[in-house]
Each structure stands twice: as C-alpha cells, then as structure tokens.
Short mmCIF file of C-alpha atoms in Angstrom, two decimals:
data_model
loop_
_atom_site.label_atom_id
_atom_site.label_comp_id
_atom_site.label_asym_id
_atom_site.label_seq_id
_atom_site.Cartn_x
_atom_site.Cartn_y
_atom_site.Cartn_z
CA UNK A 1 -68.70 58.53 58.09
CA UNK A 2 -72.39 56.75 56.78
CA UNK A 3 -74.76 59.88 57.54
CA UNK A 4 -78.51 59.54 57.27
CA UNK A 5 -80.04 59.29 53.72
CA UNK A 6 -80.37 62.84 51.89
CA UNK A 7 -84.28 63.29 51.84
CA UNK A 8 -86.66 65.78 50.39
CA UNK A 9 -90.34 66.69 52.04
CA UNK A 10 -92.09 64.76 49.36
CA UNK A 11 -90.22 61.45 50.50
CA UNK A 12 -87.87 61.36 47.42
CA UNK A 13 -84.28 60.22 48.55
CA UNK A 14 -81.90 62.20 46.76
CA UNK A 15 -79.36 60.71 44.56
CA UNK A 16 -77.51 62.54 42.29
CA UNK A 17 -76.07 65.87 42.32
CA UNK A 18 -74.80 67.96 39.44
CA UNK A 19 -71.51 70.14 39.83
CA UNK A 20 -70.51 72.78 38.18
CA UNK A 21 -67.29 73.94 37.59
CA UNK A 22 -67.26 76.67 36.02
CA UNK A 23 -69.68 79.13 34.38
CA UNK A 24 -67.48 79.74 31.35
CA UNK A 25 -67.73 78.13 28.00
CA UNK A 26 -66.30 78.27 24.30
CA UNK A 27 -69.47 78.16 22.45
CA UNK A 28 -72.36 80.51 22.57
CA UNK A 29 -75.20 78.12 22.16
CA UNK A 30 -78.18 79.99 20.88
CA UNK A 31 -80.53 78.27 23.42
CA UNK A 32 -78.03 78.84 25.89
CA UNK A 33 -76.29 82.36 25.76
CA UNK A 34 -75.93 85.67 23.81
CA UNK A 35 -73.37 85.93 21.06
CA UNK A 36 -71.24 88.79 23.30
CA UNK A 37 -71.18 85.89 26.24
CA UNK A 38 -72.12 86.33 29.59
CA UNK A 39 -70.24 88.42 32.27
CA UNK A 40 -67.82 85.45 34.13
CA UNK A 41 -67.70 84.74 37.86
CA UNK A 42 -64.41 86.31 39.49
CA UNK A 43 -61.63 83.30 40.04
CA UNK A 44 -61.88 83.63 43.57
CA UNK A 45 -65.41 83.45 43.37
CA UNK A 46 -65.38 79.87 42.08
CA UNK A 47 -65.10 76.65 44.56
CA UNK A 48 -61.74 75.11 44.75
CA UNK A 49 -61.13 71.61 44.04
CA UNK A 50 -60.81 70.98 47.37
CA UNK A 51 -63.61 72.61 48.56
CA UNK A 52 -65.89 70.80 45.61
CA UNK A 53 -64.15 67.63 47.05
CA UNK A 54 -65.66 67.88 50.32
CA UNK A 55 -68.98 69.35 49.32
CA UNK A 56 -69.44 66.15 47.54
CA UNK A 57 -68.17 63.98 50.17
CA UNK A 58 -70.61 65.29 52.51
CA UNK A 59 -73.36 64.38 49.81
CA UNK A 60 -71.96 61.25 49.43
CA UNK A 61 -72.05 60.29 52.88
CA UNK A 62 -76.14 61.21 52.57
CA UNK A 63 -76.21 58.65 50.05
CA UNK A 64 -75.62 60.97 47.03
CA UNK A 65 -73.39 58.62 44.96
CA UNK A 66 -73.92 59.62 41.28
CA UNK A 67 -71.89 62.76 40.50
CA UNK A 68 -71.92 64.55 37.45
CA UNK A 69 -69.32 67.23 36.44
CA UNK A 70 -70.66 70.39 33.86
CA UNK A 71 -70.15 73.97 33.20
CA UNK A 72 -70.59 76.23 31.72
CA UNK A 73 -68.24 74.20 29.32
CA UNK A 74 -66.23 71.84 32.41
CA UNK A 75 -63.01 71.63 29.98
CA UNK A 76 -61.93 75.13 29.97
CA UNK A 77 -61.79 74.20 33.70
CA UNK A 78 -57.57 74.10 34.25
CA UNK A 79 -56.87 70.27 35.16
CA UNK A 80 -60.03 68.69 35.21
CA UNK A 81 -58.71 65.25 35.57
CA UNK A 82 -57.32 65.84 38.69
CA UNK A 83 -60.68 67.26 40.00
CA UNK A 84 -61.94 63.79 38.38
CA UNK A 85 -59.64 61.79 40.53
CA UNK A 86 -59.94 63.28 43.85
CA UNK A 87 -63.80 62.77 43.19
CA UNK A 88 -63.59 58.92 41.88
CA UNK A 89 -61.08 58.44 45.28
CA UNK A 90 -64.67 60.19 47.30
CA UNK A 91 -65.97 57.24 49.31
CA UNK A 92 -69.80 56.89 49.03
CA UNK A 93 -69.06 58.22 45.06
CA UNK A 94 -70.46 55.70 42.53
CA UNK A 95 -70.56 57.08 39.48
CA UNK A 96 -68.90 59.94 38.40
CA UNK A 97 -69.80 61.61 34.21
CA UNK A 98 -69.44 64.41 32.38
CA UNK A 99 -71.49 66.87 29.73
CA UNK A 100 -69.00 68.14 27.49
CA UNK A 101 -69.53 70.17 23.84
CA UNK A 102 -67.07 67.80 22.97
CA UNK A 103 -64.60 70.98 21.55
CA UNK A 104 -61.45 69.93 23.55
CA UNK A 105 -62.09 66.33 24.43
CA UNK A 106 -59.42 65.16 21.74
CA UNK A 107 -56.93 66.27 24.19
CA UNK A 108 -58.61 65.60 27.30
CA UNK A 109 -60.43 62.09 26.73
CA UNK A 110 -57.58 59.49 27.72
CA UNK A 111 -57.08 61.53 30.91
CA UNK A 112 -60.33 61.71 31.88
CA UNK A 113 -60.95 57.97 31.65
CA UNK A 114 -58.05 57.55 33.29
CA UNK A 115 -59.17 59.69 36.43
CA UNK A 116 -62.12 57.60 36.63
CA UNK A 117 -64.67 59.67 34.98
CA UNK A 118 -67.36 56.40 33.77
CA UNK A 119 -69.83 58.21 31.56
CA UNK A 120 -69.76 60.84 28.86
CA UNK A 121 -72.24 63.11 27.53
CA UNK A 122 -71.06 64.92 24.40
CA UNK A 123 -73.32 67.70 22.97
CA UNK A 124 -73.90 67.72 19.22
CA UNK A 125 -77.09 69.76 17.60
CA UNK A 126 -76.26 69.00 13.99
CA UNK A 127 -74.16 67.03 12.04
CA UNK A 128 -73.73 69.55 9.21
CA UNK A 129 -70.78 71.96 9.84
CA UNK A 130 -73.18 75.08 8.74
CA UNK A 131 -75.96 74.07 11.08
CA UNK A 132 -73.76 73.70 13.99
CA UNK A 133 -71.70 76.88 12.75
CA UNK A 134 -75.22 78.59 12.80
CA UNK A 135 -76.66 77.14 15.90
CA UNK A 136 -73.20 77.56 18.24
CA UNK A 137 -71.67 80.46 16.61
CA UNK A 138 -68.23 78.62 16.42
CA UNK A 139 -67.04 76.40 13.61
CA UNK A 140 -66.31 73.47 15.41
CA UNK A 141 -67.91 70.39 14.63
CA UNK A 142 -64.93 68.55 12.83
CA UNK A 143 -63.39 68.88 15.92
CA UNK A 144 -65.85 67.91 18.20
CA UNK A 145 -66.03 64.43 16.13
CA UNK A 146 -62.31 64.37 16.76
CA UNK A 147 -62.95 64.00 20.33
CA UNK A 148 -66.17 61.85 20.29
CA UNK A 149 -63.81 59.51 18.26
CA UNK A 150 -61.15 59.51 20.06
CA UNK A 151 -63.35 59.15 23.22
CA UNK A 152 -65.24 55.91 21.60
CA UNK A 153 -62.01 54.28 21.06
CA UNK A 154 -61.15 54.17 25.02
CA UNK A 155 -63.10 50.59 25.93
CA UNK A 156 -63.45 52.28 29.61
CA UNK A 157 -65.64 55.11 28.31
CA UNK A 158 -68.99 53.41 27.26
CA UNK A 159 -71.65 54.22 26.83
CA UNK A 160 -70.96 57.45 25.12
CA UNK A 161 -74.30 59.50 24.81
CA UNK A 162 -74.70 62.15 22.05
CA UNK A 163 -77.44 65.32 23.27
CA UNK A 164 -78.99 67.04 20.52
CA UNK A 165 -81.59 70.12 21.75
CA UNK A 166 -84.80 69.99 20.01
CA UNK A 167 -85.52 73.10 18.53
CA UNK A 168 -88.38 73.45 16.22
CA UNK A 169 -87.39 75.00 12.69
CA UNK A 170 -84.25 73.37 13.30
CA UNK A 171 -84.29 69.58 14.61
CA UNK A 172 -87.04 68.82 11.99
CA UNK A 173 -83.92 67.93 9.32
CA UNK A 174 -81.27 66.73 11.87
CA UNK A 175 -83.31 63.57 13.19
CA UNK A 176 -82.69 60.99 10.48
CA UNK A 177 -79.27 61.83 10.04
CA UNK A 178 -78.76 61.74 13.93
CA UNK A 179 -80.62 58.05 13.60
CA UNK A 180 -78.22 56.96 11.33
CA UNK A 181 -75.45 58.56 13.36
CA UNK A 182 -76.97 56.51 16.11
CA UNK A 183 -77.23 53.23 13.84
CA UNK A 184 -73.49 53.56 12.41
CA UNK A 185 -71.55 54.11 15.57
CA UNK A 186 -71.85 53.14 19.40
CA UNK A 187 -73.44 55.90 20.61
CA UNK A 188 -76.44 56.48 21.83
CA UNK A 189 -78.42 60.09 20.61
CA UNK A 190 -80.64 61.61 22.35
CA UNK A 191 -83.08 64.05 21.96
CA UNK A 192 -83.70 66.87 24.47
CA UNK A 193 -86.81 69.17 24.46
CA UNK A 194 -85.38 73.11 24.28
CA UNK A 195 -86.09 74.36 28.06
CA UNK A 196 -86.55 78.06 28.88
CA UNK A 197 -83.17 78.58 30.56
CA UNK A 198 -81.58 81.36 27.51
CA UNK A 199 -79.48 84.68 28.23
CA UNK A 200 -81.76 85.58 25.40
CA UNK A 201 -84.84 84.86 27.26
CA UNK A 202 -87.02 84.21 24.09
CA UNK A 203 -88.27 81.06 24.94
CA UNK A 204 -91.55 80.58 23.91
CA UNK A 205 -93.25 76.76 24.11
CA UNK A 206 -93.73 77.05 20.55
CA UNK A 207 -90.57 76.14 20.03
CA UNK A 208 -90.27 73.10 21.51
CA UNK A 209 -90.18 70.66 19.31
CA UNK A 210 -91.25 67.57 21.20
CA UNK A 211 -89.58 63.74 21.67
CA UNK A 212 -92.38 62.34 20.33
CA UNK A 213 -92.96 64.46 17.60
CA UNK A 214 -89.11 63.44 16.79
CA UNK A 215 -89.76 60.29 17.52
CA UNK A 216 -92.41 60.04 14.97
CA UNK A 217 -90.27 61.01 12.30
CA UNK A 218 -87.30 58.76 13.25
CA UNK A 219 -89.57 55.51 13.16
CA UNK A 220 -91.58 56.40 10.19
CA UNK A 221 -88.33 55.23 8.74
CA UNK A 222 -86.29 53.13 10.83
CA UNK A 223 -88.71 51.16 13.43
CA UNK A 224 -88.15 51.57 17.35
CA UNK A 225 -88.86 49.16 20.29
CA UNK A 226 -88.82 50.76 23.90
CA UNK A 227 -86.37 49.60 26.16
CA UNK A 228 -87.54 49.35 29.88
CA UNK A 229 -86.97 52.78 31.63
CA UNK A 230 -84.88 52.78 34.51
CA UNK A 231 -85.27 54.51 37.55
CA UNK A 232 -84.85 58.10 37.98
CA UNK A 233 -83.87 57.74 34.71
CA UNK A 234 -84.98 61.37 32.51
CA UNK A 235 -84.84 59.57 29.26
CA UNK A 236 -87.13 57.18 27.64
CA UNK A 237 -84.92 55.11 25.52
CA UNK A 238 -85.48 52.65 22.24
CA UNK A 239 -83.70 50.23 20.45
CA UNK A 240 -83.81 50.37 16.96
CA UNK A 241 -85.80 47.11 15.64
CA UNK A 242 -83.15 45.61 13.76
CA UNK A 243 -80.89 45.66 17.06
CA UNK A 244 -78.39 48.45 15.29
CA UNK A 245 -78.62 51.21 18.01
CA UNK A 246 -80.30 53.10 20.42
CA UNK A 247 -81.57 56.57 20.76
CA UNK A 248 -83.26 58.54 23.63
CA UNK A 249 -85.52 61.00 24.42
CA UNK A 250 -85.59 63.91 27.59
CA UNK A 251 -88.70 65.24 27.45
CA UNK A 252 -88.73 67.59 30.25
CA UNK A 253 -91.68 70.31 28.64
CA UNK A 254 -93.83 67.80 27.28
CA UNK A 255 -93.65 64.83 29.69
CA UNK A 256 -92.29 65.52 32.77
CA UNK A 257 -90.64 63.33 35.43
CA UNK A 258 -90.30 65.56 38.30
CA UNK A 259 -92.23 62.99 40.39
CA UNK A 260 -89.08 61.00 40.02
CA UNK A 261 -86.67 63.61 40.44
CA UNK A 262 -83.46 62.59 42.38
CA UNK A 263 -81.26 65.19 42.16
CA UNK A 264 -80.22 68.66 43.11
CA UNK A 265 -77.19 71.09 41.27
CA UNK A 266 -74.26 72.64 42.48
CA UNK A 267 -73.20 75.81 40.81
CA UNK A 268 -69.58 76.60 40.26
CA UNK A 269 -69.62 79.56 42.76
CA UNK A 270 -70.95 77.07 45.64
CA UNK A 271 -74.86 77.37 45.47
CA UNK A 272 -77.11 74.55 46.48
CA UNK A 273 -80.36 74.44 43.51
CA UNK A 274 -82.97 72.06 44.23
CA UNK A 275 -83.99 72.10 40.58
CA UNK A 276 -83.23 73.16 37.54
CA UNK A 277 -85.32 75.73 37.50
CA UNK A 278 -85.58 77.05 41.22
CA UNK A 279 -85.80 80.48 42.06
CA UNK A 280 -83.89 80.32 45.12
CA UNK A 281 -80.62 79.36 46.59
CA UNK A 282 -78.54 78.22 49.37
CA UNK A 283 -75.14 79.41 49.70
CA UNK A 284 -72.74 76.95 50.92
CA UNK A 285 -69.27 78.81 49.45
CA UNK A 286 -69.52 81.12 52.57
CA UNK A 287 -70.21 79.12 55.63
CA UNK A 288 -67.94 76.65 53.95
CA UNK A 289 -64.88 79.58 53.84
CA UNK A 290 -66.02 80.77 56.90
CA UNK A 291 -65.19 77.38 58.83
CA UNK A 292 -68.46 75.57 58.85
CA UNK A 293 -67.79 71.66 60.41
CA UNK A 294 -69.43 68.93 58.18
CA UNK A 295 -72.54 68.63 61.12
CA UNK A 296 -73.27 72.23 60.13
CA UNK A 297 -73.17 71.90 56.33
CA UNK A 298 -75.28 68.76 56.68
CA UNK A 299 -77.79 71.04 58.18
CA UNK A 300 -77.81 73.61 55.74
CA UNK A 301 -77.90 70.82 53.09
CA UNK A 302 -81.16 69.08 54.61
CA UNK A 303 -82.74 72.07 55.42
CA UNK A 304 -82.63 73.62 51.76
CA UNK A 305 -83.33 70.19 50.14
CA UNK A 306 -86.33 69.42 52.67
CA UNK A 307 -88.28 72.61 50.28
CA UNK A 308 -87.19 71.00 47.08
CA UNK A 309 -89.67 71.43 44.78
CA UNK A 310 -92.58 69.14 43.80
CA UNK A 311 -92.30 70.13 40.38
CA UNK A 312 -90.59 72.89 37.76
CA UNK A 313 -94.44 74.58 36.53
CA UNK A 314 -93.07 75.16 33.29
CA UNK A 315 -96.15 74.21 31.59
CA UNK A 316 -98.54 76.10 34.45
CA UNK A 317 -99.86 80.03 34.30
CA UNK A 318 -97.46 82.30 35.97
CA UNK A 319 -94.29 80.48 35.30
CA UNK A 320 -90.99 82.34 35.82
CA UNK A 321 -87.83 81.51 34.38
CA UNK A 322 -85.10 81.56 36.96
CA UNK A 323 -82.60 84.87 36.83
CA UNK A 324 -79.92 82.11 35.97
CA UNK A 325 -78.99 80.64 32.39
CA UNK A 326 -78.18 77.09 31.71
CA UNK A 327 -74.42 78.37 31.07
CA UNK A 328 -74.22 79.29 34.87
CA UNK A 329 -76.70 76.73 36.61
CA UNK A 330 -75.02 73.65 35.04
CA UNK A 331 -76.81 70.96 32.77
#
C-alpha cells in the first residue's frame, strides 16, 4: 500500500530514517561513552526484527526509502544479515547502509552485501594503533583494516566511506595521513565535526575542530576541487585535483544543514526522534505490542514528525543536550 508522502510542518518531505538496533557497542569512544560503558537496554526491551520490519515498511510506504542500520555498534546485533534481508525485500526500501566501527566486519562483510546492504560507513579516528588505542579504549585498529579490506574487495559494496570525528588536540595530526589514506585506496574519508552527544557530557564548542579548518590543512598540501553537493546530502565533498580521491566534510556545529534535513531516527527500543538532538520522543514499541493497525501507527508517525524541529540550536544561548548519548540514539 502507496500512503501519502511523510511530511514535516516546515514542508520538508521526509526521506530517510535511521534505525537502531541496538544500544550496545564494543568500543567506548571517548566522544561517545564512559570507559565503565553505559547501563544496556533489557533484551525484551529492544524491537524485534519483525517488528523493525514493519516499522520501516510503514515509513516506506510514506515515501521513506533510504534506510540506514546503526547502534550502538549494529554488529554485536545476533544475525544482522538477516535483519538486512528482510529490510532490502521492504517494498518502497531504496537504499539500505550501515555505520559500523568496522571491529567485526571481517566476518560479517560478504554477508552483509549479500543481504543487500548497498552502502558502508566504517568509523576510523586515527590511523596510528596508539591514537585509536587512546581515543576508543580498545586496541583494535589492525582489525578494523581487516574488515575495511575485506569489505573493499566485494565489487557490490562501493562506495565505502571512512568517518573520522574531528576533535581538536587530536585531528590536527590525523588529516594528512587520512588524505593519503583517501588518495591510496577507494575510499572516501570524511571528516565529522565532534557534536555534544557524550555520556561524559564535556562537550564544550571549543573543541570542535571545524571541516574547514581541516580542510585548510589537507589542501595546503594536496589541492581540492568541490564536487557538486547533492541533495539532502550532510557532507560537502571534494575531489582531490589530481583526480586520486575524494574526501568529505559533515559539518553539523559550524555549518549547518538542518534546512535540508530529511530524516528522522529510530532507537533500538522503538522511539520515534525527529532529530538528532530532540528532547522528546514518541513511543511506537508500545502501541505497536499492544496491537496498533498500520492506520494508527501512521498517525502517531505524522503527528510526531509534523513538530519536527526547524533546527538543532546547538550554536544558540540556552542549548540543552538531549538526556540521550550517541551510543543509544543511533548515528
């Protein structure tokens, strides 16, 4: 069934939803969560397959098409792939990717292409095994480039995107290296300004270190040409002037694109977010469980995403960070 575009009151049509799977993850990002982790959602407090399956199919029929799976960390999720599958099978679904720290995509990769999964976002801050060590508490990297390589070897899985959080004091000395990384293989980097969504809740906007104050850096050594910005895209991307790469830039403190903003985030214990950084909610896990018909979920769904916000404020006076971390909102 073709339902009515999904529509918010400031006349964007909404495209794109996040979903997250599960709150839990295998690193403990410093810009993300505490070193003692977070306390976990309850299993039976987590959406089912099935019941993301039809969450999604009722967003698709509104015209939602592009679907993007995260965590918390989406592969600890048990049998991802066949989550993967029963959304690529979703009609109205168009695109279906995945953020990933990459830690147990060596295993996971061929399966995941195989499900249907089209795009892949793996998250790298440093490409020295101390500075990652330091930065994700877990000594990882060699085998996150395991699965980034073994990902970039599967023809189906292109373009691979690396994200690397901007943090100043820290991303000062990874952006030429991540240029090069960017110039040597077929992916494409990008930069992501450091947004105030920590357990830790130490964000201060002094420690954003900016896209185009990485930017700078990168082409005072290897010259950049702007590639036309898509729609609703968050990134503003460049070719490297010798044709050898591309690298990207989110710059969601700094330079905003909420005007453009097509999407809207399900959390892995069945909350509707109409951004990032709401402060509210709209639970669809209970009238889901509690027998809800697709007419009534549509409903809830327009009604909640009719107050989506104009913008996230994080630059404006009086700015609150939402209760939620990035861990258990979903990227």
């Amino acid at each position: 069934m073709v339902r009515e575009q999904l529509r918010d009151g400031h006349g964007r049509d909404i495209g794109d939803v996040r979903v997250s799977v599960t709150d839990r993850c295998n690193f403990r990002c410093q810009y993300c969560m505490p070193a003692d982790g977070l306390p976990w959602l309850e299993r039976e407090e987590i959406l089912s397959f099935e019941e993301i399956g039809r969450l999604v199919g009722l967003l698709a029929s509104m015209g939602v098409g592009s679907v993007r799976l995260t965590g918390g960390e989406p592969l600890v999720r048990r049998d991802l792939p066949r989550l993967a599958k029963l959304l690529r099978s979703t009609p109205g679904v168009e695109e279906l990717a995945l953020t990933t720290n990459g830690y147990l995509l060596e295993r996971h990769a061929a399966a995941l292409v195989g499900a249907g999964v089209d795009r892949f976002n793996v998250s790298i801050d440093s490409l020295q095994r101390d500075r990652f060590y330091a930065l994700t508490r877990r000594d990882a990297l060699p085998q996150v480039l395991r699965g980034l390589a073994a990902l970039a070897a599967l023809p189906q899985a292109h373009p691979v995107k690396v994200n690397a959080v901007g943090i100043r004091g820290f991303t000062e000395t990874e952006a030429i290296p991540f240029a090069r990384f960017a110039r040597e293989h077929d992916y494409e980097v990008r930069f992501i300004e450091f947004m105030p969504l920590d357990a830790d809740r130490s964000w201060d906007a002094g420690q954003v270190l900016t896209g185009e104050e990485i930017r700078a850096a990168i082409e005072a050594e290897h010259p950049l040409v702007p590639c036309p910005r898509e729609r609703h895209s968050t990134a503003r991307v460049y070719r490297f002037a010798d044709g050898r790469g591309r690298i990207g830039f989110v710059n969601p403190v700094s330079e905003p694109f909420c005007a453009d903003c097509n999407r809207i985030r399900l959390t892995a214990d069945g909350r509707l977010r109409t951004c990032l950084f709401s402060l509210g909610e709209t639970d669809l896990r209970g009238p889901l469980r509690e027998g809800a018909d697709d007419d009534e979920l549509e409903r809830i769904v327009r009604a909640a995403v009719w107050r989506k916000e104009l913008k996230h404020r994080v630059n404006e006076p009086g700015f609150v960070q939402p209760e939620r971390t990035m861990s258990a909102i979903g990227g």
